[in-house]
XYZ file of C-alpha atoms in Angstrom:
702
model
C -20.193 55.087 3.370
C -20.776 53.313 0.103
C -21.874 49.610 0.545
C -20.861 47.011 -2.388
C -21.419 43.350 -2.833
C -19.260 40.522 -4.705
C -20.564 37.286 -5.907
C -17.840 35.011 -7.110
C -18.537 32.406 -9.781
C -15.796 29.879 -10.679
C -17.287 28.163 -13.723
C -19.710 30.410 -15.029
C -19.052 33.496 -17.649
C -20.141 36.052 -14.675
C -19.417 37.578 -11.636
C -21.740 39.074 -9.301
C -21.365 42.661 -7.125
C -23.759 44.740 -5.371
C -22.956 48.579 -5.129
C -25.264 51.275 -4.233
C -25.896 53.922 -1.624
C -27.461 52.157 1.134
C -30.697 52.584 2.481
C -29.658 52.747 6.100
C -27.515 55.266 7.835
C -24.577 52.803 8.117
C -22.883 51.646 4.506
C -20.740 49.116 3.274
C -18.845 47.925 0.422
C -19.567 44.448 -0.198
C -18.015 42.110 -2.541
C -20.024 38.636 -2.710
C -18.223 35.520 -4.544
C -20.393 32.884 -5.771
C -19.181 29.672 -7.516
C -21.512 28.171 -10.074
C -22.355 26.269 -13.150
C -23.069 27.269 -16.040
C -25.783 24.562 -16.158
C -27.420 23.075 -13.078
C -29.152 24.419 -10.161
C -25.940 26.553 -8.770
C -26.014 28.308 -12.342
C -30.299 28.827 -11.789
C -29.542 30.184 -8.297
C -27.255 32.751 -9.321
C -28.863 34.044 -12.596
C -32.591 34.140 -10.855
C -31.216 36.021 -7.724
C -29.480 38.385 -9.396
C -32.475 40.723 -10.091
C -33.764 40.862 -6.652
C -30.215 41.462 -5.679
C -29.701 44.315 -8.086
C -33.199 46.138 -7.077
C -31.561 46.036 -3.404
C -28.076 47.364 -4.436
C -28.481 49.024 -7.876
C -25.323 49.868 -9.471
C -22.984 48.629 -6.421
C -23.912 45.043 -7.215
C -21.240 42.842 -9.045
C -20.343 39.375 -9.984
C -17.011 37.985 -10.379
C -16.327 34.595 -12.306
C -13.895 33.316 -14.836
C -13.660 34.068 -18.682
C -14.923 31.740 -21.302
C -14.684 33.678 -24.594
C -17.479 31.539 -26.285
C -19.938 32.358 -23.220
C -19.183 36.147 -22.939
C -19.414 36.647 -26.648
C -23.016 36.134 -26.458
C -23.888 36.939 -22.994
C -21.773 39.959 -21.333
C -21.539 43.450 -22.827
C -18.598 45.063 -21.853
C -18.439 48.561 -20.690
C -16.362 50.579 -17.978
C -16.440 50.080 -14.499
C -18.864 52.644 -12.904
C -16.507 52.928 -9.685
C -12.942 54.390 -10.277
C -11.335 51.810 -7.135
C -12.442 49.188 -9.354
C -10.927 50.280 -12.349
C -7.691 51.112 -10.392
C -7.880 47.605 -8.970
C -8.342 45.912 -12.384
C -5.380 48.353 -14.015
C -3.288 47.034 -11.285
C -3.922 43.416 -12.028
C -3.785 44.138 -15.860
C -0.341 45.613 -15.273
C 1.323 42.377 -13.901
C 0.135 40.076 -16.831
C -3.582 39.127 -15.771
C -6.292 39.566 -18.062
C -9.639 41.008 -16.261
C -12.592 41.805 -17.889
C -15.435 44.257 -17.283
C -19.150 44.307 -18.219
C -22.869 43.656 -17.989
C -24.029 39.986 -17.480
C -27.305 40.072 -20.545
C -29.845 38.545 -18.117
C -32.882 39.961 -15.991
C -31.375 42.662 -13.711
C -28.262 43.444 -15.704
C -25.784 42.930 -13.168
C -22.204 43.956 -13.575
C -19.652 41.444 -14.262
C -15.990 40.934 -13.393
C -14.103 38.227 -15.137
C -10.732 36.690 -14.875
C -8.988 34.885 -17.509
C -7.733 31.806 -15.478
C -5.379 30.976 -18.548
C -3.321 34.188 -18.429
C -2.313 33.689 -14.852
C -1.741 29.818 -14.854
C 1.974 30.888 -14.723
C 1.699 31.889 -11.045
C 0.114 28.339 -10.407
C 3.277 26.948 -8.323
C 3.712 29.675 -6.273
C -0.001 30.500 -5.491
C -0.036 26.356 -4.413
C 3.034 26.948 -2.275
C 1.461 29.980 -0.556
C -2.073 28.120 -0.153
C 0.187 25.540 1.293
C 1.701 27.817 3.845
C -1.412 29.312 5.257
C -3.613 25.871 5.249
C -1.061 22.777 4.831
C -3.450 21.564 2.251
C -1.394 20.259 -0.850
C -3.053 20.275 -4.411
C -1.964 17.394 -6.864
C -0.799 18.709 -10.122
C -3.124 15.826 -11.934
C -6.144 17.880 -10.656
C -6.897 20.529 -13.038
C -10.162 21.792 -11.124
C -8.632 22.319 -7.927
C -5.470 23.839 -9.535
C -8.177 26.130 -11.423
C -9.631 26.698 -8.422
C -6.535 27.993 -6.737
C -5.802 30.355 -9.554
C -9.254 31.513 -9.310
C -9.003 32.167 -5.431
C -5.516 33.508 -5.566
C -7.057 36.158 -8.244
C -10.229 36.892 -6.216
C -7.940 37.409 -2.834
C -5.601 39.653 -5.031
C -8.570 41.672 -6.453
C -9.964 42.446 -3.042
C -6.687 43.607 -1.582
C -6.182 45.865 -4.189
C -9.810 47.198 -4.195
C -9.816 47.457 -0.065
C -6.391 49.591 -0.494
C -7.911 52.134 -2.662
C -10.371 53.657 0.256
C -8.774 56.051 2.812
C -11.756 55.115 5.296
C -11.805 50.974 4.491
C -15.557 50.508 4.013
C -16.511 47.295 4.341
C -16.522 44.764 2.041
C -18.776 41.350 1.706
C -17.727 38.438 -0.196
C -20.259 35.562 -0.793
C -18.541 32.018 -1.870
C -20.481 29.336 -3.064
C -18.977 25.831 -3.224
C -15.804 24.513 -2.541
C -14.035 25.510 -5.793
C -14.595 29.515 -4.904
C -13.386 28.814 -1.134
C -9.935 29.593 -2.059
C -10.622 33.144 -2.212
C -12.235 32.913 1.144
C -9.479 30.940 3.057
C -6.741 33.367 1.662
C -8.896 36.435 2.312
C -8.891 35.595 6.024
C -5.504 34.476 6.070
C -4.520 37.421 4.436
C -6.454 39.604 7.337
C -8.287 41.406 4.699
C -11.303 43.655 5.487
C -13.742 41.605 4.064
C -16.923 39.909 5.742
C -17.224 36.423 4.488
C -19.999 33.791 3.702
C -19.847 30.534 2.768
C -22.824 28.582 1.065
C -22.853 24.764 0.430
C -25.328 23.581 -1.956
C -24.546 20.244 -1.659
C -21.764 18.894 0.642
C -18.824 17.130 -1.964
C -18.285 14.282 0.320
C -22.009 13.695 0.388
C -22.540 13.414 -3.276
C -19.542 10.856 -3.695
C -21.346 8.766 -0.704
C -24.522 8.666 -2.141
C -23.303 8.031 -5.893
C -21.900 4.732 -4.205
C -25.501 3.456 -3.068
C -24.472 3.705 0.564
C -26.942 4.094 3.220
C -26.426 7.799 3.759
C -28.441 9.460 6.261
C -28.979 6.591 8.789
C -25.248 6.277 9.059
C -24.789 9.854 8.751
C -22.462 9.834 12.656
C -20.741 6.843 11.581
C -18.733 7.807 8.895
C -14.889 8.235 8.969
C -14.698 11.411 7.049
C -11.025 11.529 6.623
C -10.739 7.602 5.496
C -14.039 8.258 3.081
C -12.307 11.058 1.309
C -9.082 9.687 1.146
C -10.352 6.257 -0.485
C -12.281 8.291 -3.175
C -8.933 10.676 -3.851
C -10.855 13.923 -2.788
C -9.162 14.347 0.448
C -7.546 17.580 -0.782
C -10.859 18.752 -2.190
C -12.843 17.927 1.061
C -10.027 19.643 2.980
C -10.645 23.015 0.748
C -14.265 22.643 1.421
C -13.883 22.206 5.060
C -11.391 24.999 5.543
C -14.040 27.378 3.536
C -16.810 26.463 5.994
C -14.706 26.797 9.031
C -13.216 30.145 7.800
C -16.195 32.001 6.769
C -17.889 34.165 9.443
C -21.379 33.156 8.397
C -21.991 29.713 7.023
C -25.253 28.863 5.029
C -26.947 25.867 2.997
C -29.743 25.814 0.897
C -32.106 23.451 3.095
C -33.156 21.573 6.351
C -31.619 18.116 4.977
C -28.436 19.586 3.748
C -27.821 21.508 7.292
C -28.078 18.228 8.727
C -25.731 16.934 6.289
C -23.437 19.548 6.598
C -23.031 19.323 10.620
C -21.693 15.891 10.177
C -19.887 15.975 6.816
C -18.217 19.611 7.307
C -18.511 19.851 11.288
C -20.527 22.991 11.703
C -24.059 23.831 11.693
C -25.281 26.647 9.285
C -25.817 29.654 10.536
C -28.809 30.359 8.141
C -30.553 28.217 5.889
C -31.147 29.768 2.382
C -33.701 28.274 0.256
C -33.380 28.623 -3.543
C -36.150 30.649 -5.371
C -37.122 31.504 -8.810
C -38.327 34.856 -10.279
C -42.083 34.023 -10.840
C -44.086 35.811 -13.625
C -47.504 35.931 -12.941
C -49.998 35.929 -16.048
C -52.479 38.630 -16.258
C -55.219 36.185 -17.430
C -56.193 34.037 -14.440
C -56.006 30.559 -16.334
C -53.276 31.308 -19.034
C -50.680 28.730 -17.738
C -54.011 26.115 -18.126
C -53.936 27.282 -21.928
C -50.265 26.794 -22.369
C -50.668 23.067 -20.743
C -53.223 22.739 -23.402
C -51.373 23.861 -26.088
C -47.851 22.191 -25.184
C -49.539 18.647 -24.421
C -51.161 18.733 -28.071
C -47.253 19.124 -29.441
C -46.252 16.389 -27.452
C -49.603 14.114 -28.986
C -48.164 14.625 -32.078
C -44.566 13.323 -31.189
C -46.589 10.369 -29.616
C -48.845 10.013 -32.872
C -45.680 9.325 -34.514
C -43.212 7.533 -32.069
C -46.173 4.960 -31.412
C -47.377 4.468 -35.074
C -48.778 1.037 -36.143
C -49.173 0.534 -32.015
C -51.518 3.516 -31.456
C -54.469 1.607 -30.102
C -54.849 3.654 -27.169
C -56.623 6.902 -26.658
C -54.561 10.177 -26.329
C -57.238 11.820 -24.825
C -56.784 9.208 -21.963
C -53.138 9.728 -21.874
C -51.074 11.216 -18.947
C -47.311 12.356 -19.483
C -45.285 11.815 -16.705
C -41.511 12.844 -16.726
C -38.265 12.791 -15.003
C -35.468 15.183 -15.730
C -32.067 16.131 -14.670
C -28.226 14.689 -14.536
C -28.146 11.170 -15.151
C -27.404 10.407 -11.594
C -29.419 6.725 -11.634
C -29.894 6.393 -7.693
C -29.201 9.975 -6.236
C -31.952 11.329 -8.892
C -34.449 8.105 -7.853
C -34.499 6.604 -11.474
C -33.999 3.318 -9.907
C -37.297 3.593 -7.630
C -39.155 5.346 -10.581
C -38.864 2.402 -12.970
C -39.814 -0.140 -10.154
C -42.986 2.010 -9.039
C -43.678 2.323 -12.847
C -43.755 -1.720 -13.114
C -45.780 -2.014 -10.223
C -48.212 0.838 -11.786
C -48.325 -0.969 -15.002
C -49.636 -4.232 -13.139
C -52.172 -2.176 -11.280
C -53.961 -0.350 -14.229
C -53.844 -3.776 -16.013
C -55.325 -5.626 -13.262
C -58.255 -3.014 -12.795
C -58.503 -2.667 -17.011
C -58.025 1.004 -16.449
C -58.477 2.794 -20.004
C -55.863 5.223 -18.852
C -52.382 4.983 -20.813
C -49.299 6.744 -18.952
C -46.374 7.761 -21.354
C -43.615 8.233 -19.283
C -40.286 10.528 -20.386
C -36.834 9.883 -19.405
C -35.127 13.582 -19.949
C -31.382 12.413 -18.983
C -28.610 13.159 -21.084
C -26.448 10.012 -21.610
C -23.492 9.663 -24.424
C -25.255 8.868 -27.804
C -23.944 8.693 -31.330
C -26.965 9.711 -33.295
C -30.667 9.420 -33.726
C -32.660 6.228 -33.479
C -33.480 5.259 -37.120
C -36.724 4.127 -36.156
C -37.736 6.742 -34.262
C -36.982 9.466 -37.225
C -39.020 7.241 -39.373
C -41.675 7.469 -36.903
C -42.107 10.893 -37.476
C -41.686 10.742 -40.976
C -44.754 8.254 -41.186
C -46.708 10.750 -39.126
C -45.736 13.744 -41.371
C -46.667 11.764 -44.641
C -49.958 10.620 -42.887
C -51.156 14.364 -42.015
C -50.125 15.452 -45.565
C -52.148 12.590 -47.024
C -55.255 13.505 -45.085
C -55.344 17.305 -45.815
C -54.890 16.215 -49.371
C -57.712 13.974 -49.263
C -59.621 16.738 -47.398
C -59.008 19.426 -49.883
C -60.516 17.439 -52.435
C -63.298 16.353 -50.584
C -64.001 19.851 -49.272
C -63.860 21.203 -53.062
C -66.547 18.669 -53.963
C -68.502 19.143 -50.722
C -68.727 23.116 -51.661
C -69.340 22.552 -55.270
C -72.447 20.299 -54.724
C -73.761 22.933 -51.864
C -73.670 25.628 -54.229
C -75.917 23.783 -56.633
C -78.552 23.268 -53.767
C -77.617 19.101 -53.682
C -76.863 16.881 -51.152
C -73.433 15.170 -52.334
C -73.373 11.741 -52.591
C -71.111 10.425 -49.623
C -70.360 7.101 -51.690
C -69.400 9.094 -54.751
C -67.653 12.321 -53.190
C -64.267 9.791 -52.917
C -62.966 8.531 -55.665
C -61.126 5.388 -56.518
C -57.958 7.128 -56.656
C -58.712 8.640 -53.202
C -59.479 5.133 -51.779
C -56.251 3.592 -52.855
C -54.367 6.739 -51.712
C -55.906 6.397 -47.863
C -55.290 2.361 -48.169
C -51.090 2.987 -48.931
C -51.138 5.353 -46.224
C -52.729 2.585 -43.722
C -50.375 -0.096 -45.123
C -47.233 2.215 -44.208
C -48.205 2.380 -40.642
C -47.907 -1.201 -40.125
C -44.898 -2.251 -37.834
C -43.359 -5.202 -37.130
C -41.311 -4.349 -34.356
C -42.257 -2.731 -31.145
C -41.753 1.278 -30.881
C -38.610 2.071 -29.435
C -37.734 2.548 -25.826
C -34.927 5.056 -26.674
C -35.225 8.170 -29.089
C -31.259 7.828 -29.845
C -28.528 5.085 -30.303
C -27.057 4.980 -26.920
C -23.410 4.095 -26.651
C -22.352 0.915 -24.739
C -26.297 0.724 -24.013
C -25.675 -2.676 -22.524
C -24.398 -1.287 -19.505
C -26.834 1.589 -19.386
C -28.592 1.418 -15.814
C -32.024 2.754 -17.286
C -32.126 0.753 -20.009
C -31.024 -2.796 -18.032
C -33.378 -1.864 -15.312
C -36.091 -1.779 -18.369
C -35.079 -4.993 -19.813
C -35.525 -6.321 -16.205
C -38.779 -5.399 -15.744
C -40.145 -5.914 -19.143
C -41.537 -2.425 -20.071
C -41.111 -2.922 -23.698
C -44.078 -0.494 -24.662
C -46.064 -3.513 -25.761
C -49.636 -3.101 -26.822
C -50.964 -4.714 -23.385
C -48.938 -2.372 -21.456
C -50.610 0.889 -20.057
C -47.319 2.197 -19.060
C -44.967 3.347 -21.882
C -41.583 4.339 -21.562
C -39.586 6.734 -24.104
C -35.996 7.619 -22.947
C -34.926 10.815 -24.232
C -30.743 11.131 -23.573
C -30.436 14.727 -24.495
C -31.663 18.092 -23.211
C -34.855 19.111 -24.960
C -34.412 21.828 -27.800
C -36.862 23.756 -29.962
C -34.437 22.787 -32.745
C -35.064 18.934 -32.482
C -36.526 17.162 -35.503
C -38.016 14.675 -33.029
C -39.597 16.720 -30.130
C -39.066 20.295 -30.811
C -40.015 21.722 -27.334
C -37.684 23.608 -25.246
C -37.843 22.049 -21.492
C -40.179 24.846 -20.272
C -42.538 24.132 -23.004
C -42.326 20.430 -22.450
C -42.953 20.392 -18.709
C -46.165 22.935 -19.195
C -47.483 20.018 -21.655
C -46.925 17.183 -19.179
C -49.487 16.455 -16.534
C -46.612 15.111 -13.561
C -43.092 15.557 -12.520
C -41.616 12.585 -10.767
C -38.463 13.471 -8.630
C -37.902 10.529 -6.267
C -34.489 11.664 -5.612
C -32.280 10.128 -3.169
C -29.691 12.996 -2.568
C -31.002 16.438 -3.559
C -30.139 19.256 -1.716
C -32.633 21.527 -2.758
C -34.405 20.253 -6.255
C -35.002 23.184 -8.804
C -36.970 20.487 -11.106
C -39.953 20.099 -8.863
C -40.109 23.711 -7.742
C -40.007 24.729 -11.793
C -42.911 22.356 -12.153
C -44.536 24.270 -9.179
C -44.292 27.842 -10.506
C -45.719 26.202 -13.861
C -48.711 24.789 -12.229
C -47.753 21.306 -13.035
C -47.893 18.623 -10.258
C -44.883 16.980 -9.094
C -43.399 13.994 -6.934
C -40.598 14.751 -4.787
C -39.287 13.419 -1.515
C -38.708 14.229 2.263
C -34.373 13.916 1.297
C -34.638 16.675 -1.036
C -34.673 20.355 -0.005
C -37.585 21.419 -1.861
C -39.746 18.483 -0.022
C -38.604 19.530 3.133
C -39.713 23.100 2.545
C -43.173 22.389 1.232
C -43.772 20.412 4.318
C -42.815 23.230 6.246
C -44.991 25.436 4.480
C -48.123 23.369 3.012
C -50.501 21.402 5.486
C -51.478 19.200 2.860
C -49.093 18.841 0.258
C -50.867 16.495 -2.017
C -53.721 18.507 -2.286
C -51.823 20.883 -3.821
C -50.427 18.574 -6.131
C -47.050 18.256 -3.941
C -46.665 14.618 -3.411
C -43.750 13.690 -1.033
C -42.344 10.288 -0.688
C -40.765 9.394 2.488
C -37.460 8.249 1.843
C -35.862 9.109 5.050
C -37.957 6.900 7.650
C -39.022 4.048 5.419
C -37.430 1.032 3.648
C -36.805 1.403 -0.123
C -39.778 -0.764 -0.529
C -42.193 1.072 1.438
C -41.082 4.060 -0.442
C -41.764 2.581 -3.898
C -44.869 1.559 -2.608
C -45.875 4.763 -1.520
C -44.665 6.332 -4.908
C -46.718 3.725 -6.703
C -49.605 4.566 -4.452
C -49.285 8.224 -5.812
C -48.757 7.310 -9.361
C -52.103 5.441 -9.377
C -54.053 7.998 -7.513
C -53.222 10.320 -9.938
C -54.080 8.257 -12.702
C -57.437 7.605 -11.139
C -58.418 11.867 -11.356
C -60.669 13.008 -13.554
C -60.036 15.914 -15.913
C -61.781 18.281 -13.611
C -59.935 17.004 -10.423
C -56.465 17.687 -12.471
C -57.584 21.402 -13.642
C -58.435 22.125 -9.925
C -54.787 20.598 -8.433
C -53.025 22.534 -11.233
C -54.800 26.003 -9.988
C -53.842 24.894 -6.709
C -50.173 24.145 -7.288
C -49.808 27.210 -9.487
C -50.803 29.291 -6.486
C -47.870 27.799 -4.572
C -45.347 29.653 -6.554
C -45.489 32.744 -4.351
C -43.963 30.681 -1.653
C -40.655 30.224 -4.020
C -40.364 33.881 -5.474
C -36.974 35.624 -4.635
C -39.283 38.780 -3.519
C -39.999 36.353 -0.572
C -36.927 34.065 -0.196
C -34.308 36.879 -0.603
C -34.984 37.589 2.856
C -32.791 34.808 3.859
C -29.974 35.641 1.826
C -30.324 39.583 2.908
C -30.140 38.347 6.796
C -27.052 36.386 6.056
C -24.858 39.303 4.566
C -26.330 41.475 7.512
C -25.051 38.969 10.216
C -21.835 38.414 8.366
C -21.115 42.366 8.786
C -22.211 41.923 12.266
C -19.754 39.537 12.779
C -16.839 40.853 10.979
C -17.364 44.637 11.966
C -18.653 44.876 15.254
C -17.495 48.272 16.267
C -19.594 49.429 13.064
C -22.423 47.399 12.820
C -23.762 47.347 16.613
C -27.247 46.729 15.728
C -28.779 43.777 13.422
C -31.633 43.362 11.403
C -34.076 41.044 12.725
C -34.265 37.426 12.090
C -36.047 36.166 9.192
C -39.500 35.640 10.656
C -40.271 31.996 11.606
C -42.345 29.929 9.355
C -44.487 28.539 11.884
C -48.210 29.651 11.644
C -48.368 30.683 7.938
C -48.741 27.030 6.505
C -51.547 26.646 3.539
C -54.094 24.990 4.723
C -56.077 21.979 4.033
C -58.101 23.239 0.915
C -61.791 23.055 1.877
C -62.687 21.688 -1.231
C -60.695 18.296 -0.673
C -62.793 15.495 0.996
C -61.823 14.630 4.465
C -60.575 11.374 3.928
C -57.275 10.099 3.267
C -58.071 9.682 -0.511
C -57.182 13.288 -0.982
C -59.772 13.548 -4.007
C -59.118 10.412 -5.440
C -61.279 7.691 -6.178
C -61.153 4.194 -4.171
C -62.062 2.576 -7.855
C -60.867 3.308 -11.338
C -64.150 4.067 -12.899
C -66.142 6.790 -10.881
C -69.737 8.147 -11.376
C -70.490 11.507 -12.468
C -72.362 12.175 -8.988
C -68.942 12.305 -7.562
C -67.858 15.195 -10.155
C -71.059 16.921 -9.073
C -70.204 17.127 -5.520
C -66.803 18.156 -5.932
C -68.131 21.226 -8.184
C -70.331 22.474 -5.759
C -67.612 21.953 -2.839
C -64.861 24.050 -5.012
C -64.495 27.712 -5.053
C -61.728 28.719 -6.909
C -61.827 32.380 -6.036
C -62.659 31.805 -2.375
C -59.536 29.123 -1.996
C -57.351 31.256 -4.208
C -58.018 34.228 -1.606
C -57.286 32.272 1.326
C -54.398 31.053 0.210
C -53.040 34.495 -0.622
C -53.614 35.259 2.920
C -51.267 32.663 4.330
C -48.033 33.986 2.313
C -46.328 36.706 4.228
C -45.655 39.920 2.118
C -42.484 40.325 0.208
C -39.447 41.622 2.545
C -39.083 44.946 2.362
C -35.931 46.402 0.786
C -36.289 49.818 3.151
C -34.229 50.797 6.106
C -33.617 47.827 8.105
C -34.771 47.612 12.031
C -32.148 47.425 14.359
C -32.201 45.253 17.306
C -30.090 43.583 20.103
C -27.087 41.910 18.677
C -26.766 37.939 18.375
C -24.370 35.341 19.362
C -23.004 33.081 16.576
C -25.640 30.306 15.500
C -28.703 32.078 17.114
C -30.069 32.732 13.401
C -30.731 28.903 12.826
C -34.344 28.508 10.838
């Protein structure tokens, strides 16, 4: 028997399916459906997980998604389906007017993709909405285009699965994995039509949870107090909420991405997740031990060049003593913690000024917002910087020639004569060009409706205007980073590697890929215990701060206490010496093994086998063992960290050289690295799955 697996993607131009001869004695066709976005966390999950899934299932792995021509042209290579059953199902749908495409998604792992053109099937919308009403009593408003597209996409998915299952005489088993409510219609219809499909539903964040947190409601302290139907109705998303909740309760296995989201789902969706499936990344280790440190130095120098231009005329601080902090993500002012971050920056600025600290902090806000163009003053700054560089190179070239000629003659040149009057004039003009009669701009772009922008309004309130006396400087970059930008020509990954600290004090963050990406690049980060990533690290690392993961308590402390804790984290980081930061980056990078799909993929594998055992108990009498418990393999507190609460941070801004020498004696990188490697479980075997006693519903909760 053959096993297949299908991932359904409702907004990204790809589909994911597994199809390969299984290594176990019992086989199944699995089709997994996933909902994903072209940008964002869910898209990252699907894209990065494709390789580990393709390694497991080979040619029998497929993704299903909607067809977007502009994305398909650059990301999908068309080809014929490898299995005649898939081709026949596609031909049946095409004969009835639906446009279906097949190919390989050009990412790591090269999975097959099956794409539905939603527009070509839109003429069936009213009929399919009627069928959905008959099955669920959920009505879809005509004006909600996203929900209508979800009905079309889900109906096409259920149709395809029905046609596919009809191709097999022995009815091989199918597993369909749906992500998010937009893909859930296909799950609901598959169950209502009693298709031989094992279904999994994953929510990466509950629909209502996002809406409630965006409204600045005390969400986590009132989870059991909300009138769910009333809250959804007031926000005119009741039909979407019903689609999500129906998907959750129809699925054979319900999963979510973190423990904090599991608690949320229990109250919002009224079902406990069966499995928690943390999000991972594809980790690529450098062959050289400290290559990532070299990349940090290289990209930090690129950021310093931008700073020289942006702060021209006000560059009275040392770039060697300047730290780069950043926050990035969707522009959700409260959910992403930008409000608390700005307040903490105001307090940090006060502390650095009071203690007369020589450290300067430049903070970047990389959060896309509506703009109409680059800021003229920002462009001028980069032009002035380039002009100064050209002037310096011109004078250096003339100086070098004169020095060279003098040395050839065996003479020591008269330094008072080596620069002539014209050279002095050119340099004076260059100095005058750097004079500035205004403060360096806070934003790099002209913001549309900046009077109502929450970040800019908060900056106005706390007074961080990049004054000379400010030790904290703020730069708002309201666009995604690009290597083709005339201002900051760096991709996001390059920019992150050049920074010293990522700060993500989110209030609502079901997982949090931004701090995870910092970790795998060896960059320390700040997260919270309301993010899935923060909870995951608390569970796996005995002393997260020693490894560069600072976790702010936003769940059990008041907002002011949380802000003070964040301020102390930032101030303590500013007090670290350069060597301490290097040691911490080494430790941070070693945590990347915890976030590798080779380790975290086991939870998705477990969810699929659990769904099969529940759907086909006569064929799957044995289940794989549950994912191993995480207790007992936490990364220990590094032995080189002093046993004081300071965690390698000095109590005063200026510490002695003797303290660094003690740290050198205490720190043995190879010894620490080997100890850390022993505290991470080896990647899960993709061989024959062990057999065990069948488990009851809900027993496999991590």
